[in-house]
Structures are given as C-alpha cells and as structure tokens.
Amino acid sequence: MRIQDVIQHKAQQAVVTISPDATVRELIALLAEHNVGALVVSHDGESVTGIVSERDVVRRLHADEAVLDSAVSSIMTAEVRTCAGSDDLTDLMQLMTEHRIRHVPVVAEEKLTGIISIGDVVKNRIGELEFERDQLDSYVHQT
C-alpha cells in the first residue's frame, strides 16, 4: 500500500501550517483548534521549514514557562524527515519506528501535499487486518 492511499482515506486531508515567527502560544491554540498533534512549520504554506509537535511544547515548557511567548522556530525540528505519496507504507512505518517520530509531512516536488501520523498508519493497518480476518472467516464458514 502507498502513502497516498492512506491520505485519501483521511477525514481531514488539509494540512495545517504555522509560520516560524508565530508564538508557541499561537501554536498551542492551533493544535487545539484542529485537534492535531503536530503542525508543519512553513513560511508560505507550501514549503517545509520544520515541524513542531505537542511533545516539543511540553518538553520546553517544563524547562521554561517563558517559551509560550517565544517563536515556534525556537522549538521546532528543523531537519524534517519527509515522504512522498508514492512511497510504500511499510517503509514509512520503519522510518517512524527507527527515528521515533509520529508525524511525517508528505511532499511532491518540494511542495507540501499532506501529513501522515502514526495514528493514520495504525488505523490503516487495523483496517487491513480486519479485512483479512473477515476473508478468512468467510472462507472457513463456506466449507
């Protein structure tokens, strides 16, 4: 299965981005408003400048409450691992596991086209397993 197949089945396909100059307080508001765990940091909504997650906020907030008024760029991950819609989902699972990441931006020709989370991957895998179970159950009960 390809990443684009999973993206197409997501209820919310639009990618929420945030400017690197926005404050962490604004970031928290957007995370809550859109009920997501991470945002792609972008100057223009198309390029990937970084990624910032709830984890990034919590880890910095624990050390310094003043981070709420800091720029998102001060807590974002600048070296972002991305994938293409045509990439194999198994390869993405391996990437997420090896690098302990939960959100991966999807890009095509250096432009942001989506984001895939570990939740999207797990939901897809559960769906595949349920389908296989139903097929096997049907086969067993037909004989």
Coordinates of C-alpha atoms in Angstrom, one line a residue:
M1 CA 0.0 0.0 0.0
R2 CA 1.2 3.5 -0.8
I3 CA 1.1 6.6 1.5
Q4 CA -1.3 8.4 -0.9
D5 CA -3.8 5.6 -0.4
V6 CA -3.9 6.3 3.3
I7 CA -4.0 10.1 2.9
Q8 CA -7.0 9.7 0.6
H9 CA -9.0 8.0 3.3
K10 CA -8.3 10.6 6.0
A11 CA -11.3 12.6 7.1
Q12 CA -9.2 15.8 7.2
Q13 CA -6.7 16.0 4.3
A14 CA -5.8 19.7 4.6
V15 CA -2.5 20.3 6.2
V16 CA -2.4 23.0 8.9
T17 CA 0.8 25.0 8.9
I18 CA 2.2 27.7 11.1
S19 CA 4.8 30.4 10.5
P20 CA 8.1 30.0 12.2
D21 CA 7.6 33.6 13.5
A22 CA 4.3 32.7 15.3
T23 CA 4.4 32.3 19.0
V24 CA 4.3 29.0 20.9
R25 CA 1.0 30.2 22.4
E26 CA -0.5 30.6 18.9
L27 CA 0.8 27.1 18.1
I28 CA -1.0 25.6 21.1
A29 CA -4.2 27.3 20.0
L30 CA -3.9 25.9 16.5
L31 CA -3.1 22.4 17.8
A32 CA -6.3 22.5 20.0
E33 CA -8.5 24.1 17.3
H34 CA -7.7 21.5 14.7
N35 CA -7.3 18.6 17.2
V36 CA -3.9 17.6 15.8
G37 CA -0.6 16.6 17.5
A38 CA 1.8 18.4 15.2
L39 CA 2.0 21.2 12.7
V40 CA 4.2 21.7 9.7
V41 CA 6.2 25.0 10.0
S42 CA 6.2 26.9 6.8
H43 CA 6.9 30.4 5.6
D44 CA 4.4 30.1 2.7
G45 CA 2.1 27.1 3.4
E46 CA 3.9 25.0 0.7
S47 CA 7.5 24.6 1.7
V48 CA 8.6 22.6 4.8
T49 CA 10.7 24.7 7.1
G50 CA 10.2 22.5 10.1
I51 CA 7.8 20.5 12.2
V52 CA 6.6 21.1 15.7
S53 CA 4.6 18.8 18.0
E54 CA 2.9 18.7 21.3
R55 CA 5.9 16.9 22.6
D56 CA 8.2 19.8 21.6
V57 CA 6.0 22.2 23.6
V58 CA 5.7 20.0 26.7
R59 CA 9.5 19.4 26.8
R60 CA 10.3 23.1 26.5
L61 CA 7.5 24.3 28.8
H62 CA 8.8 22.0 31.6
A63 CA 12.1 23.8 31.5
D64 CA 10.9 27.3 30.8
E65 CA 7.4 28.8 31.1
A66 CA 8.5 31.8 29.1
V67 CA 8.7 29.6 26.0
L68 CA 5.0 30.4 25.4
D69 CA 5.9 33.8 24.1
S70 CA 8.9 32.5 22.1
A71 CA 8.8 31.9 18.3
V72 CA 7.8 28.5 17.0
S73 CA 11.2 28.4 15.3
S74 CA 12.9 28.1 18.7
I75 CA 11.3 24.8 19.5
M76 CA 10.7 23.2 16.0
T77 CA 12.6 20.4 14.5
A78 CA 14.4 21.9 11.5
E79 CA 15.7 18.6 10.0
V80 CA 12.4 17.2 8.9
R81 CA 12.0 13.7 7.6
T82 CA 9.5 13.7 4.7
C83 CA 8.0 11.1 2.4
A84 CA 6.3 11.0 -1.0
G85 CA 2.8 9.9 -1.6
S86 CA 4.1 7.1 -3.8
D87 CA 6.3 5.7 -1.0
D88 CA 5.4 2.3 0.4
L89 CA 3.6 2.4 3.8
T90 CA 5.9 -0.3 5.2
D91 CA 8.9 1.9 4.5
L92 CA 7.2 4.8 6.4
M93 CA 6.4 2.5 9.3
Q94 CA 10.1 1.6 9.5
L95 CA 11.1 5.3 9.3
M96 CA 8.7 6.2 12.1
T97 CA 9.9 3.4 14.3
E98 CA 13.7 3.9 13.7
H99 CA 13.5 7.7 14.3
R100 CA 10.8 7.7 16.9
I101 CA 8.6 10.2 15.1
R102 CA 4.9 10.3 15.0
H103 CA 4.2 12.8 12.1
V104 CA 5.7 12.9 8.6
P105 CA 5.0 15.6 6.0
V106 CA 4.2 14.3 2.6
V107 CA 5.8 16.3 -0.2
A108 CA 5.8 16.2 -4.0
E109 CA 8.3 18.3 -6.0
E110 CA 9.3 20.0 -2.7
K111 CA 5.8 21.2 -2.0
L112 CA 3.7 20.1 1.0
T113 CA 0.8 17.9 -0.1
G114 CA -0.2 16.2 3.2
I115 CA 0.8 14.9 6.6
I116 CA 0.6 11.4 7.9
S117 CA 0.6 10.4 11.5
I118 CA 1.3 7.2 13.4
G119 CA -2.5 7.2 14.1
D120 CA -3.3 7.2 10.4
V121 CA -0.8 4.3 9.9
V122 CA -2.3 2.2 12.8
K123 CA -5.9 2.9 11.6
N124 CA -5.0 1.7 8.1
R125 CA -3.2 -1.4 9.5
I126 CA -6.2 -2.3 11.7
G127 CA -8.5 -2.0 8.7
E128 CA -6.3 -4.3 6.7
L129 CA -6.2 -6.9 9.4
E130 CA -10.0 -6.8 9.9
F131 CA -10.4 -7.3 6.1
E132 CA -8.1 -10.3 6.2
R133 CA -9.9 -11.7 9.2
D134 CA -13.3 -11.3 7.5
Q135 CA -12.0 -13.0 4.4
L136 CA -10.6 -15.9 6.4
D137 CA -13.8 -16.2 8.4
S138 CA -15.9 -16.2 5.3
Y139 CA -13.6 -18.9 3.7
V140 CA -13.8 -21.1 6.8
H141 CA -17.5 -20.9 7.1
Q142 CA -18.2 -21.7 3.4
T143 CA -16.6 -25.1 3.5

